[in-house]
Coordinates of C-alpha atoms and ligand atoms in Angstrom, one line a residue:
X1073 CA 0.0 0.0 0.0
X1074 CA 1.4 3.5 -0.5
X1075 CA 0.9 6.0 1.7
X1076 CA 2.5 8.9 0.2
X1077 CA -0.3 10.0 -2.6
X1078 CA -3.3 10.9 -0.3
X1079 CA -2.4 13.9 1.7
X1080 CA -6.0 14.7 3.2
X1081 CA -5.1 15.7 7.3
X1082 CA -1.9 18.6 7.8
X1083 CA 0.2 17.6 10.6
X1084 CA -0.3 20.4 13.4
X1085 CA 3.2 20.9 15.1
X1086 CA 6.2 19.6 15.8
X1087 CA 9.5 20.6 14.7
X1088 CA 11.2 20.1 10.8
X1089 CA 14.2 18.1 10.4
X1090 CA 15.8 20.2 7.3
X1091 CA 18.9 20.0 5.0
X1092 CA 20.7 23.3 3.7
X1093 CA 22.6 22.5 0.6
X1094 CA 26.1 24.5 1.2
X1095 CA 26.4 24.5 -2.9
X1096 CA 22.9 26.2 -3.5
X1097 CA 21.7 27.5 -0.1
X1098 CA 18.3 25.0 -0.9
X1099 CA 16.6 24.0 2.0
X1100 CA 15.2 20.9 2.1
X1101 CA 12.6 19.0 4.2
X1102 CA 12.1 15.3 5.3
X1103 CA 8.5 13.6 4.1
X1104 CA 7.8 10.5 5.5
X1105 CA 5.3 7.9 5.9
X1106 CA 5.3 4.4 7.9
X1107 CA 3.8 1.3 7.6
X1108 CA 3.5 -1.0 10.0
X1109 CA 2.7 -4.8 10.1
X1110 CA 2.4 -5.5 13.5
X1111 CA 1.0 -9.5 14.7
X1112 CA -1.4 -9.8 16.8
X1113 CA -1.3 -11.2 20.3
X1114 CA -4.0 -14.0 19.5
X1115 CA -4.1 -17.7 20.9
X1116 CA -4.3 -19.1 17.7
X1117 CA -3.4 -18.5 13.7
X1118 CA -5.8 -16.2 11.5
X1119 CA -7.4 -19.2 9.7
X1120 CA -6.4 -22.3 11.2
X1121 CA -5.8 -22.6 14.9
X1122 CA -2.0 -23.9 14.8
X1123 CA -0.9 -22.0 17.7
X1124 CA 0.4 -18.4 17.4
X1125 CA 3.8 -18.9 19.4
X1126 CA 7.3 -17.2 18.4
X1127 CA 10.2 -18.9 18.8
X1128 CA 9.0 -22.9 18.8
X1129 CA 10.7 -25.3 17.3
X1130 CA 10.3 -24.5 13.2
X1131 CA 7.5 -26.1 11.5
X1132 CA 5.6 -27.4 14.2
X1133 CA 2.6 -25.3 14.5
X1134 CA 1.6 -25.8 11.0
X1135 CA -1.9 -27.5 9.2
X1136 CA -3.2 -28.0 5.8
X1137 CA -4.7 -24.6 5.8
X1138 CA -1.8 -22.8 7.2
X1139 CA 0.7 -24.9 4.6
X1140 CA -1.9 -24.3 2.0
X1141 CA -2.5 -28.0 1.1
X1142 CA -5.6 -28.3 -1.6
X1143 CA -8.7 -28.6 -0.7
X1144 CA -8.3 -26.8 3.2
X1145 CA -10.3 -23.9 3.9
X1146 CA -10.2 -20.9 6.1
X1147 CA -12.2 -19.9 8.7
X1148 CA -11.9 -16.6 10.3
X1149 CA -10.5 -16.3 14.0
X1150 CA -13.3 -14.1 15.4
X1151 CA -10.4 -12.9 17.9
X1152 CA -8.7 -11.1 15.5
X1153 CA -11.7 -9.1 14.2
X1154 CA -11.8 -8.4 17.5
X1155 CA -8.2 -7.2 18.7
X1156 CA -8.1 -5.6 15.2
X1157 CA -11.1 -3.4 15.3
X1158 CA -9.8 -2.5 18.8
X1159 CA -6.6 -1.3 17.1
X1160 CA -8.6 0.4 15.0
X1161 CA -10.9 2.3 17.3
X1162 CA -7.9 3.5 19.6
X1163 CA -6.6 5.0 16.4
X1164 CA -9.3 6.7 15.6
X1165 CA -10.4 4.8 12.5
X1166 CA -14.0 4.2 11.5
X1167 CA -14.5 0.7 11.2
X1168 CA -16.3 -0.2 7.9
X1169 CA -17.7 -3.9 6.2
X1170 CA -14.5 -5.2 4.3
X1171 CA -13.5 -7.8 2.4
X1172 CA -10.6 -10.0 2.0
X1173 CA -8.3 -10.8 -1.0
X1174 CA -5.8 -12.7 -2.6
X1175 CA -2.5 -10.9 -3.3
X1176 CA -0.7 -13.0 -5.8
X1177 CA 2.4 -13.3 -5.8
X1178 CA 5.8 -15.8 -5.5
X1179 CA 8.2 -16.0 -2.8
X1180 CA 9.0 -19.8 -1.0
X1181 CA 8.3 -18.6 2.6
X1182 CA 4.7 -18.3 1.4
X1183 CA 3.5 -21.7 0.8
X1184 CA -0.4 -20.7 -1.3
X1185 CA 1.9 -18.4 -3.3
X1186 CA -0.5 -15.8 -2.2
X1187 CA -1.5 -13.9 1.0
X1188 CA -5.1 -13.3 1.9
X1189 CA -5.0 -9.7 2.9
X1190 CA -7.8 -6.7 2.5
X1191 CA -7.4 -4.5 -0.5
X1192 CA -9.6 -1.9 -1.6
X1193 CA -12.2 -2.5 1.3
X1194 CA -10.2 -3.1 4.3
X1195 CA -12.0 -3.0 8.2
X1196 CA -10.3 0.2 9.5
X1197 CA -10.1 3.4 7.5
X1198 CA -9.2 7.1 8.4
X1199 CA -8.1 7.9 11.7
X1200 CA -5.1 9.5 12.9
X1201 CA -2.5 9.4 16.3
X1202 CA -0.9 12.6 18.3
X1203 CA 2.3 12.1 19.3
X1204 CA 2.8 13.4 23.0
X1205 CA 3.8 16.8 21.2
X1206 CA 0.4 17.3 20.1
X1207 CA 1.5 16.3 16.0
X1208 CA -1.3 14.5 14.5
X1209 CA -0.3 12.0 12.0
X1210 CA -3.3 10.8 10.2
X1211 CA -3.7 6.8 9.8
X1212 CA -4.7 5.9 6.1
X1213 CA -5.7 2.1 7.0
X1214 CA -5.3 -0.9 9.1
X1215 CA -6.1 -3.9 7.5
X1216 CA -5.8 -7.3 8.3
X1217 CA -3.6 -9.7 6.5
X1218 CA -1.6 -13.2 7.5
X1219 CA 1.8 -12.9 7.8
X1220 CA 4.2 -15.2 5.8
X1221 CA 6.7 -18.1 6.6
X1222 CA 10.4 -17.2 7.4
X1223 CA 13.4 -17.8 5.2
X1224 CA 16.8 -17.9 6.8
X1225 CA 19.6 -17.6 4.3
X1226 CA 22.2 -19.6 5.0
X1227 CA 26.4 -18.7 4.4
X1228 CA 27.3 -15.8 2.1
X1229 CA 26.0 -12.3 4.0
X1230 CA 22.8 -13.8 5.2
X1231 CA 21.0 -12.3 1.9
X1232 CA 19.4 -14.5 -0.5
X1233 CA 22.0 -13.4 -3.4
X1234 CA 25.1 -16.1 -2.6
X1235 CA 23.3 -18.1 0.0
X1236 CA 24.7 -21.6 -0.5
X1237 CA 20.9 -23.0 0.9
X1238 CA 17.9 -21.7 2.7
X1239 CA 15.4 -23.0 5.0
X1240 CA 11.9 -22.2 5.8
X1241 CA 10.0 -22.2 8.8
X1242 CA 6.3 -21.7 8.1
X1243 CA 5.0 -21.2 11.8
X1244 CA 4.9 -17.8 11.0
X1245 CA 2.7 -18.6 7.8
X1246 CA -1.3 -17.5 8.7
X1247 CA -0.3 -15.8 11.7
X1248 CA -2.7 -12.7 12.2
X1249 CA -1.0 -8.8 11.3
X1250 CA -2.6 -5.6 11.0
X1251 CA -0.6 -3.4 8.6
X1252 CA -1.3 0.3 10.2
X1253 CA -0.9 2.4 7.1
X1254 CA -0.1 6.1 8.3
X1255 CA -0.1 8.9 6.2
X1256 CA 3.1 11.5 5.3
X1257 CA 3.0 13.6 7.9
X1258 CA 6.3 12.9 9.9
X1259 CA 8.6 15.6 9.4
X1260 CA 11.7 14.9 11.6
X1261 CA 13.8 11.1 11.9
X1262 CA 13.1 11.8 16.2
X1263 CA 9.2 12.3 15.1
X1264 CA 9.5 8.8 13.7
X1265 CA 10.4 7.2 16.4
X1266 CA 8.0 9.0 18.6
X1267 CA 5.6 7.6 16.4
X1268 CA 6.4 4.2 17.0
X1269 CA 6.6 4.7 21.0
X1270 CA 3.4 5.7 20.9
X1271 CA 1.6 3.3 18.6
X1272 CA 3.9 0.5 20.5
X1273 CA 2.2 1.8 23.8
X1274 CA -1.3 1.8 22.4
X1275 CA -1.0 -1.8 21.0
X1276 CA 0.1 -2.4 24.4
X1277 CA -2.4 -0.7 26.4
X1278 CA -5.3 -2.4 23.8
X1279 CA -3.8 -5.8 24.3
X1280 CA -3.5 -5.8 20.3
X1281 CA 0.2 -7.1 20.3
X1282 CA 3.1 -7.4 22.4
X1283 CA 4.6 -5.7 20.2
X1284 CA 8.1 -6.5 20.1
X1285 CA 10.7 -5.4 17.5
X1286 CA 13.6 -7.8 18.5
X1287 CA 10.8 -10.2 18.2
X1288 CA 9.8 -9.1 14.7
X1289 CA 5.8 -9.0 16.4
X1290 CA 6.7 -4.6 14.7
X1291 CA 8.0 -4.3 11.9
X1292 CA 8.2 -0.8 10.1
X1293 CA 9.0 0.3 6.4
X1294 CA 9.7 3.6 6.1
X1295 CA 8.4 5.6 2.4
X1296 CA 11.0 8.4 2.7
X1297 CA 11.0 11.8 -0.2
X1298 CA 12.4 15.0 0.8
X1299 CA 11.4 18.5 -1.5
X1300 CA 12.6 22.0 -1.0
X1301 CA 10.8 24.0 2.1
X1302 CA 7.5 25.5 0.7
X1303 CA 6.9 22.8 -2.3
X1304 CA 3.2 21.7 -2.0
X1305 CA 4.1 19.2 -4.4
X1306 CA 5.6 16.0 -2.5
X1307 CA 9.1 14.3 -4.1
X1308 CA 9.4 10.6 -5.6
X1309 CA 9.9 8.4 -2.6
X1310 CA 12.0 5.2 -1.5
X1311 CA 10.4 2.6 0.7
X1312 CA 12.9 1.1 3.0
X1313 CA 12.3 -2.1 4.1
X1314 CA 13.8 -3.9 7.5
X1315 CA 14.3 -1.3 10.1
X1316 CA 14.1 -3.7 13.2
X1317 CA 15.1 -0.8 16.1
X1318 CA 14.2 2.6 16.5
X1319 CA 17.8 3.5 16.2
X1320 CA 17.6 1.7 12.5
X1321 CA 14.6 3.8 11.9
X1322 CA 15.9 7.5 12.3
X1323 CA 19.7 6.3 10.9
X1324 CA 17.9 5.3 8.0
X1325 CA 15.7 7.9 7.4
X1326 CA 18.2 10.3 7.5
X1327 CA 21.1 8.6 5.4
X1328 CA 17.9 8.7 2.9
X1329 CA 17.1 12.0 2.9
X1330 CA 20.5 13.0 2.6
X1331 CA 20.9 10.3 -0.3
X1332 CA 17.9 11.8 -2.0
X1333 CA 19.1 15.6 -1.9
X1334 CA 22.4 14.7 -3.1
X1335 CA 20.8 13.4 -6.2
X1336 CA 18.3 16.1 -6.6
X1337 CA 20.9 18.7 -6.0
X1338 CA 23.2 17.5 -8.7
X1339 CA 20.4 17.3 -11.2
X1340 CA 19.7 13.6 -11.0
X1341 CA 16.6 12.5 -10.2
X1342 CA 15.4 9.6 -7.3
X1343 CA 14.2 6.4 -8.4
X1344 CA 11.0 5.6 -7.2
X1345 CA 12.5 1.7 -5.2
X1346 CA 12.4 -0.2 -2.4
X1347 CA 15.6 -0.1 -0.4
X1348 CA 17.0 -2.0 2.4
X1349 CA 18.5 -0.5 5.4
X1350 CA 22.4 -2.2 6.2
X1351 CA 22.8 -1.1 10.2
X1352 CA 26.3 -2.2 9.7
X1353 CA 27.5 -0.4 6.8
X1354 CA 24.9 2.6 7.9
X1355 CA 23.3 3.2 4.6
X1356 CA 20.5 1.9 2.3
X1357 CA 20.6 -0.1 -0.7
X1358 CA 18.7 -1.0 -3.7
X1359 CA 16.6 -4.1 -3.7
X1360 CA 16.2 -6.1 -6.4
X1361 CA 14.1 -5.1 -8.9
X1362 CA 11.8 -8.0 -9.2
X1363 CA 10.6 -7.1 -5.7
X1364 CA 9.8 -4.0 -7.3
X1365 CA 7.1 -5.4 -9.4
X1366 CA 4.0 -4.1 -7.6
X1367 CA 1.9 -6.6 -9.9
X1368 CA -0.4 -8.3 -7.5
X1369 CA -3.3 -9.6 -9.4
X1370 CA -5.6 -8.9 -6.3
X1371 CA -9.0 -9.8 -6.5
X1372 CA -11.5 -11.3 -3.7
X1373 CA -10.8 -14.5 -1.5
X1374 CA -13.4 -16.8 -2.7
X1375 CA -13.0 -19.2 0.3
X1376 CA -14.2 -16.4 3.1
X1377 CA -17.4 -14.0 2.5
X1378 CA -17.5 -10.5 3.4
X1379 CA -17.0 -9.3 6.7
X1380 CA -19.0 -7.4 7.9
X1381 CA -19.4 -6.7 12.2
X1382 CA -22.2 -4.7 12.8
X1383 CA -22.8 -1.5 15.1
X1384 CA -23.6 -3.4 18.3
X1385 CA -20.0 -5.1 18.4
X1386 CA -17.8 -1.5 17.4
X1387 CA -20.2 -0.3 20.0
X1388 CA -19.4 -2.6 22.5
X1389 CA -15.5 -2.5 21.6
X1390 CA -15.8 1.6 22.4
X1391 CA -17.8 0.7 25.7
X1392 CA -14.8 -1.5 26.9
X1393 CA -12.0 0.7 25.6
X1394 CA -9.2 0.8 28.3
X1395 CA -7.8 4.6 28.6
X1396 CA -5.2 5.1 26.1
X1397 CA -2.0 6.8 26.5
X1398 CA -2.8 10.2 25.7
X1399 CA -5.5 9.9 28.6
X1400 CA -3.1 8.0 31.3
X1401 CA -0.5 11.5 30.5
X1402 CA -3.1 14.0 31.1
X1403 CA -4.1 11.7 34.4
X1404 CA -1.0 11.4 35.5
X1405 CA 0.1 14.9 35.1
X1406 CA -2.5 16.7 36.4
X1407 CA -2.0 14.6 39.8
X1408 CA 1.9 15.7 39.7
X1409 CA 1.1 19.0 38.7
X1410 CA 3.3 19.4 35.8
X1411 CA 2.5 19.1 31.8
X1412 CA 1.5 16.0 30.0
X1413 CA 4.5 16.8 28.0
X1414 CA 6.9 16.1 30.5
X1415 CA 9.1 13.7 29.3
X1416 CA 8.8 12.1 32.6
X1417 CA 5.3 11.8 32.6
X1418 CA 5.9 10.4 28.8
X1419 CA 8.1 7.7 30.0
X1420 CA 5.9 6.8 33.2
X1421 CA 3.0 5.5 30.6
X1422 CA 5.4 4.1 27.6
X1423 CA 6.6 1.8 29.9
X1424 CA 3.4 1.3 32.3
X1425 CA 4.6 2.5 35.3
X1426 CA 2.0 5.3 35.7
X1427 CA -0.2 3.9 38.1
X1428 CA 2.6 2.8 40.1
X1429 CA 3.2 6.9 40.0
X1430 CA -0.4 7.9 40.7
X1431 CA -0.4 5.2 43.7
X1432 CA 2.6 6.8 44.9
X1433 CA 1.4 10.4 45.0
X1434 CA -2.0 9.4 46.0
X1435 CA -0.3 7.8 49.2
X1436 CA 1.6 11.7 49.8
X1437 CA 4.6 11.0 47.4
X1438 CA 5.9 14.4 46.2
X1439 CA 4.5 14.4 42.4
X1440 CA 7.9 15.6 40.9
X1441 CA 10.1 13.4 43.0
X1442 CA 8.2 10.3 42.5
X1443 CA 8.1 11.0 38.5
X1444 CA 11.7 11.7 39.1
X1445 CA 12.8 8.3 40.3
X1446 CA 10.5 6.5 37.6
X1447 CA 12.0 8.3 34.7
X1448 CA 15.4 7.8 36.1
X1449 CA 15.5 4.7 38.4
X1450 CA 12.3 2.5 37.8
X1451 CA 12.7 2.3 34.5
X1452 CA 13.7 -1.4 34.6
X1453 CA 11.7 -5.2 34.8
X1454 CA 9.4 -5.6 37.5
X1455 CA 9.6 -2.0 38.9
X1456 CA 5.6 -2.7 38.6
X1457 CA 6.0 -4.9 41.7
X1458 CA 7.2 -1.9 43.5
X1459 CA 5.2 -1.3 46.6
X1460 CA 3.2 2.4 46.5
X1461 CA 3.3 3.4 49.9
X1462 CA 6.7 2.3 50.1
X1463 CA 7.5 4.3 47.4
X1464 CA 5.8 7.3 48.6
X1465 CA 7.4 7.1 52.1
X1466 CA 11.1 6.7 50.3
X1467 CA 10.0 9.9 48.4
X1468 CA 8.8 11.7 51.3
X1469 CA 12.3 10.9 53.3
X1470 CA 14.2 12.2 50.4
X1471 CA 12.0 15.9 50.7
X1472 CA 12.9 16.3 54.5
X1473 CA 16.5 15.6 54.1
X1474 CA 16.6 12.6 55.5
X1475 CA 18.0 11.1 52.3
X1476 CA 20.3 12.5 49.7
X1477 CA 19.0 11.9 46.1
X1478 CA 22.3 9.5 45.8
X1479 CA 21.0 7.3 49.1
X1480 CA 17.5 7.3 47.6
X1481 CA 18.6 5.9 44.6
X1482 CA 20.4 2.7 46.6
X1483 CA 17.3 2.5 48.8
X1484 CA 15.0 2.2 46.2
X1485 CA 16.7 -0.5 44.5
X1486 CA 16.8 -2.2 47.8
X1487 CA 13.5 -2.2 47.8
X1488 CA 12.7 -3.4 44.3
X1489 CA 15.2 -6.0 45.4
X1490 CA 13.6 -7.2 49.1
X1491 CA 10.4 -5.7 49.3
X1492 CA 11.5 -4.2 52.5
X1493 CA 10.4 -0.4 53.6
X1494 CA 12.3 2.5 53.0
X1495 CA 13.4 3.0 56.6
X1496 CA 14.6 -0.2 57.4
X1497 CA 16.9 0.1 54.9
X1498 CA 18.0 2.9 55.1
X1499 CA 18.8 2.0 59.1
X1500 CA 20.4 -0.8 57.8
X1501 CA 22.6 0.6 55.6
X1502 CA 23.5 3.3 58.1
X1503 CA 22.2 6.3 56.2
X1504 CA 21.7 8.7 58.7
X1505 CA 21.0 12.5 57.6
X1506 CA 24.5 14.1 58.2
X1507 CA 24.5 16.8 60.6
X1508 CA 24.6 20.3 59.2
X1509 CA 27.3 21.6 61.2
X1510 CA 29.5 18.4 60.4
X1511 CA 29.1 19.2 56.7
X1512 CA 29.8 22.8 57.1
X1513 CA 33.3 21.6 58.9
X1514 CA 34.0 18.9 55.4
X1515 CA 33.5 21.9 53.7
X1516 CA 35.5 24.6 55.1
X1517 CA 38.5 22.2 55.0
X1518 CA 38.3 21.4 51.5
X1519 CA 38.0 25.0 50.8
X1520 CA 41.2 25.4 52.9
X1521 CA 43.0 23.0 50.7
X1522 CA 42.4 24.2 48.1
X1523 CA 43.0 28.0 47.9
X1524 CA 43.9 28.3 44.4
X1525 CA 40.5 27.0 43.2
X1526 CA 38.7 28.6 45.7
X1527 CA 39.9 32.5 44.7
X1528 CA 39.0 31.2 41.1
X1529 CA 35.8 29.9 42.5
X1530 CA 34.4 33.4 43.8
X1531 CA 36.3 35.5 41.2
X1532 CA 35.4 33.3 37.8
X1533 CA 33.1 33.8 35.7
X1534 CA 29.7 31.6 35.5
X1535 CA 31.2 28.6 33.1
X1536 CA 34.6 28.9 35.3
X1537 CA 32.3 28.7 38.6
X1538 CA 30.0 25.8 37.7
X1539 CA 32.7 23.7 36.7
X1540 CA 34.6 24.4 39.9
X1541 CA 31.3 23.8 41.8
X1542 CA 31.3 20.6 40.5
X1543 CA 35.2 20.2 41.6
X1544 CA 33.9 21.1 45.0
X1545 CA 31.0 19.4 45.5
X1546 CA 33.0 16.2 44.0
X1547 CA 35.3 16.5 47.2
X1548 CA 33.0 16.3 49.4
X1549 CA 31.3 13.4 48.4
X1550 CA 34.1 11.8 48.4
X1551 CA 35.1 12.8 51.7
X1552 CA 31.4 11.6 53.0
X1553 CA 31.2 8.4 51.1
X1554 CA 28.2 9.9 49.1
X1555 CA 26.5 10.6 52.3
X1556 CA 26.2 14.4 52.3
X1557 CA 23.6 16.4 50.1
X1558 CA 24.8 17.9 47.3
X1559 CA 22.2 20.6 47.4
X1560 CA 23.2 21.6 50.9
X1561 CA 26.5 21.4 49.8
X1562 CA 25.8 23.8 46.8
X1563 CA 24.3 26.0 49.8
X1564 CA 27.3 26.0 51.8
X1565 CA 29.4 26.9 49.3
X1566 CA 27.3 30.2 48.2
X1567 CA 27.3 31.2 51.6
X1568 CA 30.6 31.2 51.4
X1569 CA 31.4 32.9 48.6
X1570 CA 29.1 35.5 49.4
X1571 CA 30.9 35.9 53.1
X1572 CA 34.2 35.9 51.5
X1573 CA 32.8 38.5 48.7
Ligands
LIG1709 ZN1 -2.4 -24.0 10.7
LIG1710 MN1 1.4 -6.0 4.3

């Protein structure tokens, strides 16, 4: 499907990623599209009910249907209708009758030497996603298809081209996707990725998928076509194909872009292809042409009627919507007090640790400190676990100064580790809040040894004083085993420097 033709919604905001060509002064913008094929996080295949399992032992969870022996027939997993139409609402689609085809075509990791996909009349149509900037990127489709077998190449590079054999595993074959079709309205490589985050954390929150990259359960092709700032018209794009990481994803989009203006700016002109993305060599290449041949022969499945759900089910899908991330961030932030735009805030939902957060300030957690520590310290496996009022009470330690942010930090992965409260470990450990006069002393001596750095200290300029605050306050931990507080440390030292001023 292309998605670079039909510009009907604007994107709203966000920032441009732009090139400035140093021989013309040109400046050029990024246009880009994603698809995504994305499995769903069913029991059992799409039309057979082989079990839908990654990583079993190959061919095992195959059938007649799914190996596309004659004379097996489909039948539709009503769970995917389901889980796809969910998908489909949280993005805003409209969910219309649709039908499936055949898209004809040859490859060995297919076994019917066709996939049943929808084509012109496909179940989820026109919606759109905002990115936690507020950008909308509009969602042409998201259609249901099976996904194919897998080919590993084996010797040469791992590419078909000077493979000495292959194999095939078809436990893949019939397994249910959604291909989310979005339109080109990503401007910037980071935007991209953003884009992915979020659509990863609303597959997640719908139960649609797990989701996984490294698991291939998302995979994203990229159409990519830059044009000169203030050119309604859009250029000829590339599709690149196997961009299995976020990091792949803006690398590649950019190498692209800069590929493409190259060409354009020495008065070639971009071939409308499908590239693949090399992560090692850090560029994209041409794929072969007879994957280019965008011949399909579609027309309808004859083995499986129309489909066709009726209002009472998309109503009852809406009624049992669970709140998406766009709602959790404006939850969340309005019971920390700060925007939904927080990056904190952002990273609290993507990886679902937001009512962990609210729990925590509902039980008196400070709202800034306990987003603090998720963004920086929870963000690992099982942090979920963590208890709330234990969390809050660590947080509410670390406001009165009972707790430097570094002793926190250890407590709280105490806790994740033993389950044990905040002040029991931190007895244990012997973190006591260090007296203020005792601090004052630690400092006045290091200030004594060093005199050199101290004249510079009160006499520098900003730059030369921050980095010779950080010399200070450096010594002083050191000198307290991490103990003391490096904001009343900071303190100290400015009442210092005033005194001595
Ligand atoms: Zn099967
Ligand atoms: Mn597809």
């Amino acid at each position: 499907m292309s998605a670079v033709e039909n510009l009907t919604h604007q994107p709203v905001e966000g920032e441009h990623f732009t090139i400035t060509s140093e021989a013309t002064g040109d400046v050029w913008e990024i246009v880009v599209g994603l698809e995504v094929h994305c499995e769903l996080a069913t029991a059992t295949k799409l039309f057979c009910s082989c079990p839908n399992m990654f990583g079993d032992e190959p061919n095992t969870n195959v059938c007649p249907v799914c190996l596309g022996l004659p004379g097996s027939l489909p039948v539709l997993n009503r769970n995917v209708v389901e889980l796809a139409m969910r998908l489909g609402r949280a993005l805003h689609c409209s969910v219309e009758p649709s039908v499936f085809a055949r898209k004809n075509y040859f490859y060995p990791d297919m076994p019917k030497d066709y996939q049943v996909s929808q084509f012109d009349r496909p179940i989820n149509v026109d919606g759109w996603l905002d990115l936690p900037d507020g950008t909308r990127v509009g969602i042409e489709r998201a259609h249901i298809e099976e996904d194919t077998g897998k080919n590993t190449h084996a010797g040469g590079s791992g590419r078909i081209h000077g493979a000495d054999y292959s194999l095939v595993d078809y436990n893949r074959a019939g397994v249910p996707l959604v291909e989310i079709v979005g339109r080109p309205h990503i401007r910037h490589p980071e935007q991209a990725k953003t884009y992915i985050d979020e659509l990863r954390a609303i597959l997640l929150a719908t139960g649609a998928s797990d989701a996984k990259m490294e698991e291939g359960s998302l995979r994203v092709d990229a159409n990519v076509s830059v044009r000169r700032v203030g050119d309604p018209e859009l250029g000829r794009r590339c599709e690149i194909k196997n961009l299995n990481s976020l990091r792949s994803l803006g690398r590649a989009i950019e190498y692209e872009a800069r590929r493409q203006v190259d060409l354009l700016e020495s008065g070639e002109v971009v071939k409308q292809e499908t590239r693949h993305w090399d992560e090692g060599a850090g560029r994209t290449r041409p794929g072969r042409s007879k994957e280019e041949a965008e011949d399909y022969r579609y027309f309808q499945e004859p083995d499986l009627v129309p489909l066709d759900p009726g209002a009472d089910w998309i109503a009852a899908i809406d009624g049992a919507m669970p709140a998406l991330p766009a709602a959790r961030r404006d939850t969340l932030a309005a019971a920390a007090g700060v925007a939904p735009t927080e990056t904190a805030v952002v990273v609290a939902v993507q990886r679902d640790l937001d009512q962990l957060a609210l729990a925590a300030i509902a039980a008196g957690g400070d709202g800034s400190r306990v987003l603090l520590h998720v963004e920086h310290n929870l963000a690992v496996e099982g942090a979920e676990s963590l208890d709330p009022a234990h969390f809050a009470q660590l947080v509410t330690m670390e406001v009165a100064g009972q707790l430097t942010a570094t002793q926190a930090k250890t407590v709280l992965g105490d806790m994740l580790e033993s389950g044990k409260a905040p002040d029991a470990i931190a007895a244990e450990r012997g973190f006591e809040a260090m007296d203020s006069s005792e601090l004052e002393g630690i400092v006045d001596g290091i200030i004594a040894e060093s005199p050199d750095e101290w004249a510079d200290y009160c006499g520098g300029d900003d730059k030369r004083r921050g980095k010779l605050q950080g010399f200070f306050v450096g010594k002083v931990m050191k000198a307290t085993k991490g103990q003391a507080d490096g904001k009343a440390v900071n303190a100290i030292l400015d009442a210092r420097r005033t005194a001595a001023g």
